[in-house]
mmCIF file of C-alpha atoms in Angstrom:
data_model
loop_
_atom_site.group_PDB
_atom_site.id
_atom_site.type_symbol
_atom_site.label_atom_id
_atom_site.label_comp_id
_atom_site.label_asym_id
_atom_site.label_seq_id
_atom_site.Cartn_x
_atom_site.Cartn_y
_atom_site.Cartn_z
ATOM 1 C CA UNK A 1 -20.629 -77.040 17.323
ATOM 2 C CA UNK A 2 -19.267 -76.913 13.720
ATOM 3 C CA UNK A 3 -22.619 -75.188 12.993
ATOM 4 C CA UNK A 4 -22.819 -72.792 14.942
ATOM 5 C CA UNK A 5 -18.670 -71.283 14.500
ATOM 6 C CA UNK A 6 -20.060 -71.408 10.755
ATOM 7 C CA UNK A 7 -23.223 -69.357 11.225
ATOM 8 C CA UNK A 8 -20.676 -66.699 13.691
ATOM 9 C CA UNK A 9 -17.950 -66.271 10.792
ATOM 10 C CA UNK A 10 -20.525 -65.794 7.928
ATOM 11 C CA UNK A 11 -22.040 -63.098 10.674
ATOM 12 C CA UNK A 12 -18.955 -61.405 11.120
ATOM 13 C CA UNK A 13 -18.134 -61.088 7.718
ATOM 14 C CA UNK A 14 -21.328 -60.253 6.165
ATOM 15 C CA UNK A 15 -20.579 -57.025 9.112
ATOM 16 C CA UNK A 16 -16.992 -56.846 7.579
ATOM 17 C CA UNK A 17 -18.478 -56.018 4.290
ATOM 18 C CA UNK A 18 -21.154 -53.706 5.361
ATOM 19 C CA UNK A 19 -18.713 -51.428 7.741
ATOM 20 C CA UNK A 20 -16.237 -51.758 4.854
ATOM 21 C CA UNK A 21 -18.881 -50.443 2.279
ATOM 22 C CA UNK A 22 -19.538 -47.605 4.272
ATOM 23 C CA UNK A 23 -16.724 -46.660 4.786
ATOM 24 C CA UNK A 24 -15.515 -46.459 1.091
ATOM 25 C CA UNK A 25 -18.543 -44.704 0.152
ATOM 26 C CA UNK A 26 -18.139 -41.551 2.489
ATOM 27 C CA UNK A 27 -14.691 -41.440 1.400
ATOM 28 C CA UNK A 28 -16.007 -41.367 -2.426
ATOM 29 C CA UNK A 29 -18.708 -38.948 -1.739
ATOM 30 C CA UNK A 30 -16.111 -36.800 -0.178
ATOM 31 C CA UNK A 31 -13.412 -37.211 -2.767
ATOM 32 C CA UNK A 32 -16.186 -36.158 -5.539
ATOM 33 C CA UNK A 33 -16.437 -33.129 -3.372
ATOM 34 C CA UNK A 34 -13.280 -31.442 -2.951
ATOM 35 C CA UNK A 35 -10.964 -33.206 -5.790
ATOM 36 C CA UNK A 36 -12.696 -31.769 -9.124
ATOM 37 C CA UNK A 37 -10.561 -30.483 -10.954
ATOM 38 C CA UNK A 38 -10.688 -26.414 -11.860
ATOM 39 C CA UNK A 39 -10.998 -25.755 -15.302
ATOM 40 C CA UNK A 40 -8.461 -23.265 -17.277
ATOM 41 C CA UNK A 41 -11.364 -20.624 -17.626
ATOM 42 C CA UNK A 42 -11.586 -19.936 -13.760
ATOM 43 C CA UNK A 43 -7.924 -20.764 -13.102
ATOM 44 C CA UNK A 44 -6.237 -18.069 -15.861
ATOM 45 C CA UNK A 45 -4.805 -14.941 -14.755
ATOM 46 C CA UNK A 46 -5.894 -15.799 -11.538
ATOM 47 C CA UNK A 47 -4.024 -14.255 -8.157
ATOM 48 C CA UNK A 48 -5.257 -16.822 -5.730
ATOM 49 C CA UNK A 49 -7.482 -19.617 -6.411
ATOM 50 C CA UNK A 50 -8.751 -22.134 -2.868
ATOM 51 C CA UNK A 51 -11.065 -24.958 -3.351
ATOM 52 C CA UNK A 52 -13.203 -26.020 -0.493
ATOM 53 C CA UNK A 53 -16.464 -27.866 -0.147
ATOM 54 C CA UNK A 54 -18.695 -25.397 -1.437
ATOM 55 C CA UNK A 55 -16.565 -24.676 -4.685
ATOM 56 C CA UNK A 56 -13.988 -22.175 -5.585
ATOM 57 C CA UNK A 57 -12.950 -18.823 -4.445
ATOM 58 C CA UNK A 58 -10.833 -16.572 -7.104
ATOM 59 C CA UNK A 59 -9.054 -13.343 -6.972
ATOM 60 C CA UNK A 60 -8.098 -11.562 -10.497
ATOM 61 C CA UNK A 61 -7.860 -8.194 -11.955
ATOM 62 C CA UNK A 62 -10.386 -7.685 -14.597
ATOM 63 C CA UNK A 63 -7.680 -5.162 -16.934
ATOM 64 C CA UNK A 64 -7.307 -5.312 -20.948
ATOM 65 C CA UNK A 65 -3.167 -4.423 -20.279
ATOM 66 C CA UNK A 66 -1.764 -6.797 -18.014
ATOM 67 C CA UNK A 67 1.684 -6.452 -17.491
ATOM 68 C CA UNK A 68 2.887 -9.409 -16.326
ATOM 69 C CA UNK A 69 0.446 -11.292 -13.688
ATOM 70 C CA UNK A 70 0.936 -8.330 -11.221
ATOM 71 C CA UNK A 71 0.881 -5.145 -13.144
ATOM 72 C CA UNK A 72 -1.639 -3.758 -15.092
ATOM 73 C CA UNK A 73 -2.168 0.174 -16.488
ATOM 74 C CA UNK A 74 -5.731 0.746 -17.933
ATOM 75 C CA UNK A 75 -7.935 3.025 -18.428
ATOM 76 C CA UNK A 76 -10.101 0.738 -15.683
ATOM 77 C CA UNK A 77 -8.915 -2.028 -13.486
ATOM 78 C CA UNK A 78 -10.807 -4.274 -11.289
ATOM 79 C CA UNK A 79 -9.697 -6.539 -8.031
ATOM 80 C CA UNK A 80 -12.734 -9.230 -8.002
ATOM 81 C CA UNK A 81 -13.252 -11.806 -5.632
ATOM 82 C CA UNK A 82 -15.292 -14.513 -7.213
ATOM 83 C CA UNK A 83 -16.969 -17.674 -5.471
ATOM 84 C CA UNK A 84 -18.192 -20.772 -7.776
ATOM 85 C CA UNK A 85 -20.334 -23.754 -6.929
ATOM 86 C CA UNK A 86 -19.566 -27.025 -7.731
ATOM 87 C CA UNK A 87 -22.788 -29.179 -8.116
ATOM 88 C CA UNK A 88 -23.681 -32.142 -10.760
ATOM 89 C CA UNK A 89 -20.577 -31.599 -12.483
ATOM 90 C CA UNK A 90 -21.349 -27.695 -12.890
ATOM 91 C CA UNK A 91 -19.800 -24.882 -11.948
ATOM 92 C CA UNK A 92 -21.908 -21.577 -11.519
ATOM 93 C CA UNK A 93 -21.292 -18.383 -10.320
ATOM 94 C CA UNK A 94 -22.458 -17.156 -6.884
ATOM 95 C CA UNK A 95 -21.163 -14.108 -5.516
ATOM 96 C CA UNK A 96 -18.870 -11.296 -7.319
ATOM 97 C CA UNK A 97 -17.286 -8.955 -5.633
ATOM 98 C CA UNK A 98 -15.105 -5.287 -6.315
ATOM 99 C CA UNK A 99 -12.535 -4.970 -3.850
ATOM 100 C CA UNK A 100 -10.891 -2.073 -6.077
ATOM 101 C CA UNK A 101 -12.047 -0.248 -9.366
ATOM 102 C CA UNK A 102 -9.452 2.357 -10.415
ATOM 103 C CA UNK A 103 -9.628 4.354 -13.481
ATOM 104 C CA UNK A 104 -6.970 5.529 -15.522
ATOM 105 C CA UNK A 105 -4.406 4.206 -13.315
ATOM 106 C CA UNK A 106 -1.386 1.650 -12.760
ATOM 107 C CA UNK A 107 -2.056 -0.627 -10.689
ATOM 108 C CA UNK A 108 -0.031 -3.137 -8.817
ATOM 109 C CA UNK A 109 -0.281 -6.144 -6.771
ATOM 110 C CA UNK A 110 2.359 -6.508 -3.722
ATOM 111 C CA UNK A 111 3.936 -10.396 -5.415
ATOM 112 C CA UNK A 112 6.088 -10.888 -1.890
ATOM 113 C CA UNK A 113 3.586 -10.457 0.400
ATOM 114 C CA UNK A 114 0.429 -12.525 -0.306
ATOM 115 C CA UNK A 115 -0.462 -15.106 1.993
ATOM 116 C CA UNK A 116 -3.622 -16.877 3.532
ATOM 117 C CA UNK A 117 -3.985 -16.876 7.851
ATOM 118 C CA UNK A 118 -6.588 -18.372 10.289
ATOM 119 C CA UNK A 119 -9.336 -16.364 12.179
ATOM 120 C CA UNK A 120 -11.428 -17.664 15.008
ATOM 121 C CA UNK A 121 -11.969 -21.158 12.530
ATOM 122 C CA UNK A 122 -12.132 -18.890 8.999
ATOM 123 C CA UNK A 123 -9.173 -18.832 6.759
ATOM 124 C CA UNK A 124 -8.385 -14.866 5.623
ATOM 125 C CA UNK A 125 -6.716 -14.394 2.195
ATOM 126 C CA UNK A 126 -4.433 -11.316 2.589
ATOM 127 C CA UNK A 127 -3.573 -9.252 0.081
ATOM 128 C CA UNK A 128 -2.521 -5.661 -1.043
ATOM 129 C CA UNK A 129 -1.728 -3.801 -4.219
ATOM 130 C CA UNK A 130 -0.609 0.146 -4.786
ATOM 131 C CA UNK A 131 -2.594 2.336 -7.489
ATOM 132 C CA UNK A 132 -0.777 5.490 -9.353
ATOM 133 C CA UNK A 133 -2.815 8.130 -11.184
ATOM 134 C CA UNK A 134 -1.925 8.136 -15.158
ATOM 135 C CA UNK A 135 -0.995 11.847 -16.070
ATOM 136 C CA UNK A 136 0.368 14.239 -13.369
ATOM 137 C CA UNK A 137 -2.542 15.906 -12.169
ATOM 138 C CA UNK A 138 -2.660 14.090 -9.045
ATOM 139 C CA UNK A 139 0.069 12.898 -7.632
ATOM 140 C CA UNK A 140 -1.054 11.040 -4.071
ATOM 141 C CA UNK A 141 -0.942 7.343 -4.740
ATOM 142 C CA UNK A 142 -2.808 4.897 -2.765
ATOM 143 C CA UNK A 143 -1.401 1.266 -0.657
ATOM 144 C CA UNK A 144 -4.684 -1.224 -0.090
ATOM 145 C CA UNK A 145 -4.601 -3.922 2.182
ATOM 146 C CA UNK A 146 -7.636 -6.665 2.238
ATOM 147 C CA UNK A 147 -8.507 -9.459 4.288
ATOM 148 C CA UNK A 148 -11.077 -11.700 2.479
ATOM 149 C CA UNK A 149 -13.216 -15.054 3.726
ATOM 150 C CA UNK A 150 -11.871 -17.495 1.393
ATOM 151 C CA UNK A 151 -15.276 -19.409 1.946
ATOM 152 C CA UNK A 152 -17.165 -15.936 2.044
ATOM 153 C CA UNK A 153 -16.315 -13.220 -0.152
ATOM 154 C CA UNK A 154 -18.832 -11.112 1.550
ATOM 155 C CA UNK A 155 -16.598 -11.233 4.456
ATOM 156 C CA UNK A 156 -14.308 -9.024 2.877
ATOM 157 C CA UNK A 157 -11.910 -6.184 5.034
ATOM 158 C CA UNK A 158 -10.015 -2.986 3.353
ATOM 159 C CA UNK A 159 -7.173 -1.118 5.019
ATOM 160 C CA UNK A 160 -6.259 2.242 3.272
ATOM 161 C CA UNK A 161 -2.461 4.059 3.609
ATOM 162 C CA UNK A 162 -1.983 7.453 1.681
ATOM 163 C CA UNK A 163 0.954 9.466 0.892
ATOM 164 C CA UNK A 164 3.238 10.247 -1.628
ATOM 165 C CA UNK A 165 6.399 8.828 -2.800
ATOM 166 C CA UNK A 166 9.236 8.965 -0.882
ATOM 167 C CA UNK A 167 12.969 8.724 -0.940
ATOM 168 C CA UNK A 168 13.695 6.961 2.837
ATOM 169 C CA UNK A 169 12.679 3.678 1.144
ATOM 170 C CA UNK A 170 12.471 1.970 -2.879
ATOM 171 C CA UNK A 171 9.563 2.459 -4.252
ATOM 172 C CA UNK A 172 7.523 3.219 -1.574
ATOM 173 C CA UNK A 173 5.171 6.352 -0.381
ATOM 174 C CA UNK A 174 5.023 7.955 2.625
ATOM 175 C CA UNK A 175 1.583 8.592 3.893
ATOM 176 C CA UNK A 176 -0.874 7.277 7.120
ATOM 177 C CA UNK A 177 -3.529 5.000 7.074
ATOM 178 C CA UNK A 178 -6.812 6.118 6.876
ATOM 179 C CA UNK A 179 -9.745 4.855 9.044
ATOM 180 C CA UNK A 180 -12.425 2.994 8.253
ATOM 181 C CA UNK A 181 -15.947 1.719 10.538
ATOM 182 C CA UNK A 182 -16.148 -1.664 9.001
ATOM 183 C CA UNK A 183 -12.578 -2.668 9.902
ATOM 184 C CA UNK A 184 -12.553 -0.748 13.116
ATOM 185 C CA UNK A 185 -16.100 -3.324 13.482
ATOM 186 C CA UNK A 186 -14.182 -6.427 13.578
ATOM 187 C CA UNK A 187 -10.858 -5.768 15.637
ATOM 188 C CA UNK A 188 -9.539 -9.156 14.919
ATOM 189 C CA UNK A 189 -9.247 -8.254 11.233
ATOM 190 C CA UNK A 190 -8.247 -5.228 12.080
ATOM 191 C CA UNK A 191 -5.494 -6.816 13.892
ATOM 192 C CA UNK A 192 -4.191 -9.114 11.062
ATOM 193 C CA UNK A 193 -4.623 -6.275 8.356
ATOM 194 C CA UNK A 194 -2.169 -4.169 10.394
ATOM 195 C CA UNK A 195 0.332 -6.922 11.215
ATOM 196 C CA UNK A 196 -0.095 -7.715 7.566
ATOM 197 C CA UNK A 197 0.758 -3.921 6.267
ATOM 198 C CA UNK A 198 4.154 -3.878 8.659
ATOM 199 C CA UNK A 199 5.814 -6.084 6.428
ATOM 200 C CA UNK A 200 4.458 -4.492 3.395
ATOM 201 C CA UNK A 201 7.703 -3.393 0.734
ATOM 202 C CA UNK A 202 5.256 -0.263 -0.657
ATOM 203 C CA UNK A 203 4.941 1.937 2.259
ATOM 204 C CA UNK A 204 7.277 3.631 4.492
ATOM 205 C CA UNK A 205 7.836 1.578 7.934
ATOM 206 C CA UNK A 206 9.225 3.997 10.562
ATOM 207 C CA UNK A 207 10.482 3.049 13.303
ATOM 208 C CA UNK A 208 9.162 4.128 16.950
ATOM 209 C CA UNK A 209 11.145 7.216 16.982
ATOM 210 C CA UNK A 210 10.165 8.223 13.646
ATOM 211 C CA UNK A 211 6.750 8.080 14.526
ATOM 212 C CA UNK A 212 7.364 11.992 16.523
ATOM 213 C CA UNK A 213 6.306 14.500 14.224
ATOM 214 C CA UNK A 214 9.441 16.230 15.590
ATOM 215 C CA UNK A 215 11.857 13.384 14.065
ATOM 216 C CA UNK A 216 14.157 15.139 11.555
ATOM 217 C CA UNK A 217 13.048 12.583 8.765
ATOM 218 C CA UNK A 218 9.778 14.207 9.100
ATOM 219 C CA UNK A 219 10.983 17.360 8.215
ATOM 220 C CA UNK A 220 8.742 18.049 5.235
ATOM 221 C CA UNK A 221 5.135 17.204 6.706
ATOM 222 C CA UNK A 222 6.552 19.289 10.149
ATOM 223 C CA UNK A 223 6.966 22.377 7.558
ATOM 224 C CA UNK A 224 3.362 21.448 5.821
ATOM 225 C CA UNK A 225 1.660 21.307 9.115
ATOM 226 C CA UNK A 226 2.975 24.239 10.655
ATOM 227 C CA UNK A 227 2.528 26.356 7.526
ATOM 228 C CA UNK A 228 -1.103 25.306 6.698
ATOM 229 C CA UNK A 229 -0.235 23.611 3.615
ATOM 230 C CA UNK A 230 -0.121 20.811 1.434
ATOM 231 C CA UNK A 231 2.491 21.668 -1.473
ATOM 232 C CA UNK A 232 2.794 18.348 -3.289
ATOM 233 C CA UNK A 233 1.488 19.804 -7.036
ATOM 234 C CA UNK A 234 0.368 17.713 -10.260
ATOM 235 C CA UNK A 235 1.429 20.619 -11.862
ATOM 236 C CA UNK A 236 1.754 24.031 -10.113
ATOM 237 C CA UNK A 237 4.179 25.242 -7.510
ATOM 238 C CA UNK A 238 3.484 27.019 -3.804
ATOM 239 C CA UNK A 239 4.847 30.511 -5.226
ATOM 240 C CA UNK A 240 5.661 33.256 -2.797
ATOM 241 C CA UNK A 241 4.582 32.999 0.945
ATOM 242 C CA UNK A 242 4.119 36.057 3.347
ATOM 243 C CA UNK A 243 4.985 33.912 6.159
ATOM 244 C CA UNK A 244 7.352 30.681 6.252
ATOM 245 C CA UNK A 245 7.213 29.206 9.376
ATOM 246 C CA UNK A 246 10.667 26.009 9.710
ATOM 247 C CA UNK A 247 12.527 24.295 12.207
ATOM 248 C CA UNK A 248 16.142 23.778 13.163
ATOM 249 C CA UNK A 249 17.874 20.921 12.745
ATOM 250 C CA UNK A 250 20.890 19.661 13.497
ATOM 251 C CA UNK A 251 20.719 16.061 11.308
ATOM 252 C CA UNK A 252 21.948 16.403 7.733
ATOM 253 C CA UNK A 253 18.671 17.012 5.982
ATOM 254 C CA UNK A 254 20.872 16.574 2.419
ATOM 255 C CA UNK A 255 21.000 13.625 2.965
ATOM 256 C CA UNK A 256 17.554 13.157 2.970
ATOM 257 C CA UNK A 257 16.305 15.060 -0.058
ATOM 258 C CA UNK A 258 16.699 13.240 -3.839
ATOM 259 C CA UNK A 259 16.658 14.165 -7.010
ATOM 260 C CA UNK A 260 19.307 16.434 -8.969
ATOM 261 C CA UNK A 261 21.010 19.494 -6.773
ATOM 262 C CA UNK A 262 20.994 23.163 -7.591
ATOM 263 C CA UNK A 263 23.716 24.150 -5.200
ATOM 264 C CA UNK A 264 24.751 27.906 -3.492
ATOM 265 C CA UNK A 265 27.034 29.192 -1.045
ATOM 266 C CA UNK A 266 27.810 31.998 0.839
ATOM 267 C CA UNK A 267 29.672 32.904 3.864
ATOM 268 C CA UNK A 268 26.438 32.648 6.086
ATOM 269 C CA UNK A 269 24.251 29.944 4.146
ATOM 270 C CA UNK A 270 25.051 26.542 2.251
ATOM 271 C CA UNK A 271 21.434 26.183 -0.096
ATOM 272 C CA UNK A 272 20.557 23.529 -1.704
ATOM 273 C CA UNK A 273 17.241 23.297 -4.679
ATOM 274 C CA UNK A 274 16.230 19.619 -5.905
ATOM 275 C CA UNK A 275 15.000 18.998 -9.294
ATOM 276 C CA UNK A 276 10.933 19.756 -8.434
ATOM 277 C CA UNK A 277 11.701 19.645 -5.270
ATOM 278 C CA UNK A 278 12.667 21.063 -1.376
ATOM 279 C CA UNK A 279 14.673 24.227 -1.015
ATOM 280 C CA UNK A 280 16.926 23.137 2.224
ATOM 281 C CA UNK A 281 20.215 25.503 3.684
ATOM 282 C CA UNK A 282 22.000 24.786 6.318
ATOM 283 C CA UNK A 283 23.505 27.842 8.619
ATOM 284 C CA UNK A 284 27.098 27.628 9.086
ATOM 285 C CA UNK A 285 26.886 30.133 12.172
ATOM 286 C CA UNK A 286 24.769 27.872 13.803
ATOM 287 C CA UNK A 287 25.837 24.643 12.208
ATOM 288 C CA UNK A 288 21.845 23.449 11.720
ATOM 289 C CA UNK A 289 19.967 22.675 8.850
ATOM 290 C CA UNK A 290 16.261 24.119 8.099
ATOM 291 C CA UNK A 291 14.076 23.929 5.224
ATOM 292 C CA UNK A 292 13.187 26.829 3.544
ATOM 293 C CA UNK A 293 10.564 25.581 1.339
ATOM 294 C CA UNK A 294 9.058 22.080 1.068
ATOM 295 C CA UNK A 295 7.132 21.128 -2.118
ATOM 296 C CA UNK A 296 7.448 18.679 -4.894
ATOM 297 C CA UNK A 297 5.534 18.503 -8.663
ATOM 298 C CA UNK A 298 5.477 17.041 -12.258
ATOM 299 C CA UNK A 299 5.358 20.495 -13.652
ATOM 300 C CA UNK A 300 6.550 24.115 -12.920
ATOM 301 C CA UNK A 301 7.794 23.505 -9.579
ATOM 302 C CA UNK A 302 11.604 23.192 -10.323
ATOM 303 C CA UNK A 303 13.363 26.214 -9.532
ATOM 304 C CA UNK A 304 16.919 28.320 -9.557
ATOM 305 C CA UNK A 305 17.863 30.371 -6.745
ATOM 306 C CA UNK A 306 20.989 33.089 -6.335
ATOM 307 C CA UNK A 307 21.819 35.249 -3.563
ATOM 308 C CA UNK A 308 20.765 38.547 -3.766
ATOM 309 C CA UNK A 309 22.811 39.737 -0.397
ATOM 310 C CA UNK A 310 24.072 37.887 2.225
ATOM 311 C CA UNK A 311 20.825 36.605 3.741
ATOM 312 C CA UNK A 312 18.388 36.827 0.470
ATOM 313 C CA UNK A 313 17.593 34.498 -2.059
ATOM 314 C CA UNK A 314 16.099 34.888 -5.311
ATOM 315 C CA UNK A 315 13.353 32.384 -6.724
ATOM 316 C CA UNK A 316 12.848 31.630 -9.878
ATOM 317 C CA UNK A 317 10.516 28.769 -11.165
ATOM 318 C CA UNK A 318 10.766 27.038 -14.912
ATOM 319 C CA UNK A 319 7.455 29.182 -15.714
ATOM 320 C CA UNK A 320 9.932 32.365 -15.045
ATOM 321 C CA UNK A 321 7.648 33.797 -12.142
ATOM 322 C CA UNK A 322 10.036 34.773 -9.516
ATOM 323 C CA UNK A 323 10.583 36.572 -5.851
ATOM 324 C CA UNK A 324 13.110 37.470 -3.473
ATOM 325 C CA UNK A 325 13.032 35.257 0.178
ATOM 326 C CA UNK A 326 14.498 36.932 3.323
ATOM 327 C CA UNK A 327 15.886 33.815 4.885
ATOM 328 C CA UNK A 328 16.517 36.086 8.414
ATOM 329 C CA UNK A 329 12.273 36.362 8.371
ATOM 330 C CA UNK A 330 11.801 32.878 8.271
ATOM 331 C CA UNK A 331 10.201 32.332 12.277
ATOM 332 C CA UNK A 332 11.530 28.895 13.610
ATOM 333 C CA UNK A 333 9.174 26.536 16.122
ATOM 334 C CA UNK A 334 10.743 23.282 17.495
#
């Protein structure tokens, strides 16, 4: 009997061993996998870094003038998403990709809202940075928005919002988003990129309301679209119009406007000029406000205006070119 309990405990713990062996080496293999350590030459400078079982994905701006780890003005800066492999105690280089190349610009990256999210069982790195021409010749700046495939970089989403700067919100332009087939592809993405750009600090976030072309804080792309124009300048100024086409309001539009005041005043009209900016009057008959000309500029846009009688005013820009405005021939649409 003694044999045989002797022969069933070395049996069991021969099987002890083995299971135990097992087990330690799949835990070993798969510690040897994903806990290598990334060295200081992929890790530097770096915006995100993730490790996963194929290697390691990086995002960094490729700029010679880094200012600070989210600015950077250059003559050229690159947004690369890199993926490395990690095999026989190697790492090499297999995919590089340009999510951004601007030239002569400033560029920089949104630092409070970066963050990683889960898509149908892939994990999205989110991003989004805002690029401003050097010099003043244009003066549109850009907001970008990406979702890339942190195991994937080829499986990489853009969302584009235009404008100009704008004085509803710090630091922040004004502008739509523009579309774009391969997001509009993948609606999920699409989706998260969206939900991503509402809580985005660089571009204006109206509310529903403000959404109406109509809403008084849309005053100066109303003017622009019902007079055919755009009249933001790098360096120029609209000059005089045979036809100005405005609408009443009856919100304080002053309030609205920034920048230094060039102020008039009559019996009939209260007018206002901003430095390089909007020409806005509000009618005390009627007690509304209206703007009389909408444009903005780095150069030659900034202007003086008098009263020449009781209803006209006279224009003059910092070039000297000048003209006289009838404000009772401005025509009004809602």
């Amino acid at each position: 009997m003694k044999k045989y309990f002797f022969v069933l405990l070395s049996f069991l713990l021969l099987f002890s061993c083995e299971k135990k062996e097992k087990v330690s080496a799949k835990e070993n293999t798969h510690d040897s996998v994903v806990s290598f350590k990334i060295p200081d030459s992929l890790s530097k400078n770096n915006l995100f870094t993730s490790k996963n079982e194929k290697g390691v994905l990086r995002i960094w701006v490729q700029s010679k003038e880094p200012r600070g780890k989210y600015f950077y003005s250059d003559t050229l800066n690159i947004l690369k998403a890199e993926q490395y492999a990690f095999e026989n105690n190697k790492f090499s280089k297999l995919k590089t990709v340009n999510l951004a190349q601007t030239e002569w610009s400033y560029f920089e990256i949104d630092s409070s809202n970066i963050k990683t999210e889960k898509l149908n069982g892939k994990e999205y790195f989110l991003i989004s940075a805002n690029t401003t021409n050097m010099g003043k010749a244009v003066p549109d700046q850009i907001v970008q928005f990406w979702a890339i495939n942190t195991a994937n970089v080829d499986d990489n989403y853009e969302l584009l919002y235009s404008g100009y700067p704008s004085n509803l919100c710090t630091e922040c332009i004004k502008g739509d988003f523009v579309e774009n087939k391969k997001l509009n592809s993948n609606q999920s993405v699409k989706k998260i990129l969206y939900d991503f750009a509402k809580k985005s600090k660089m571009i204006y976030q109206p509310n529903v309301a403000e959404k109406n072309i109509s809403h008084y804080k849309n005053y100066d792309e109303k003017w622009q679209i019902d007079n055919k124009t755009d009249s933001h300048f790098g360096a120029g100024n609209i000059g005089e119009m045979s036809v100005i086409y405005s609408t009443y309001y009856k919100e304080n539009l002053f309030e609205l406007s920034g920048g230094v005041p060039d102020e008039i005043e009559n019996e009939n009209y209260l007018v206002v000029s901003y430095f390089r900016g909007d020409i806005i009057a509000y009618d005390k008959i009627k007690k509304l406000y209206f703007p009389v000309i909408v444009e903005s500029c780095a150069h030659f846009c900034n202007k003086s205006i008098e009263f020449i009688n009781e209803h006209t005013l006279k224009i003059t820009y910092e070039d000297e070119s000048s003209y006289e405005l009838d404000l009772h021939k401005i025509l009004f649409k809602k």
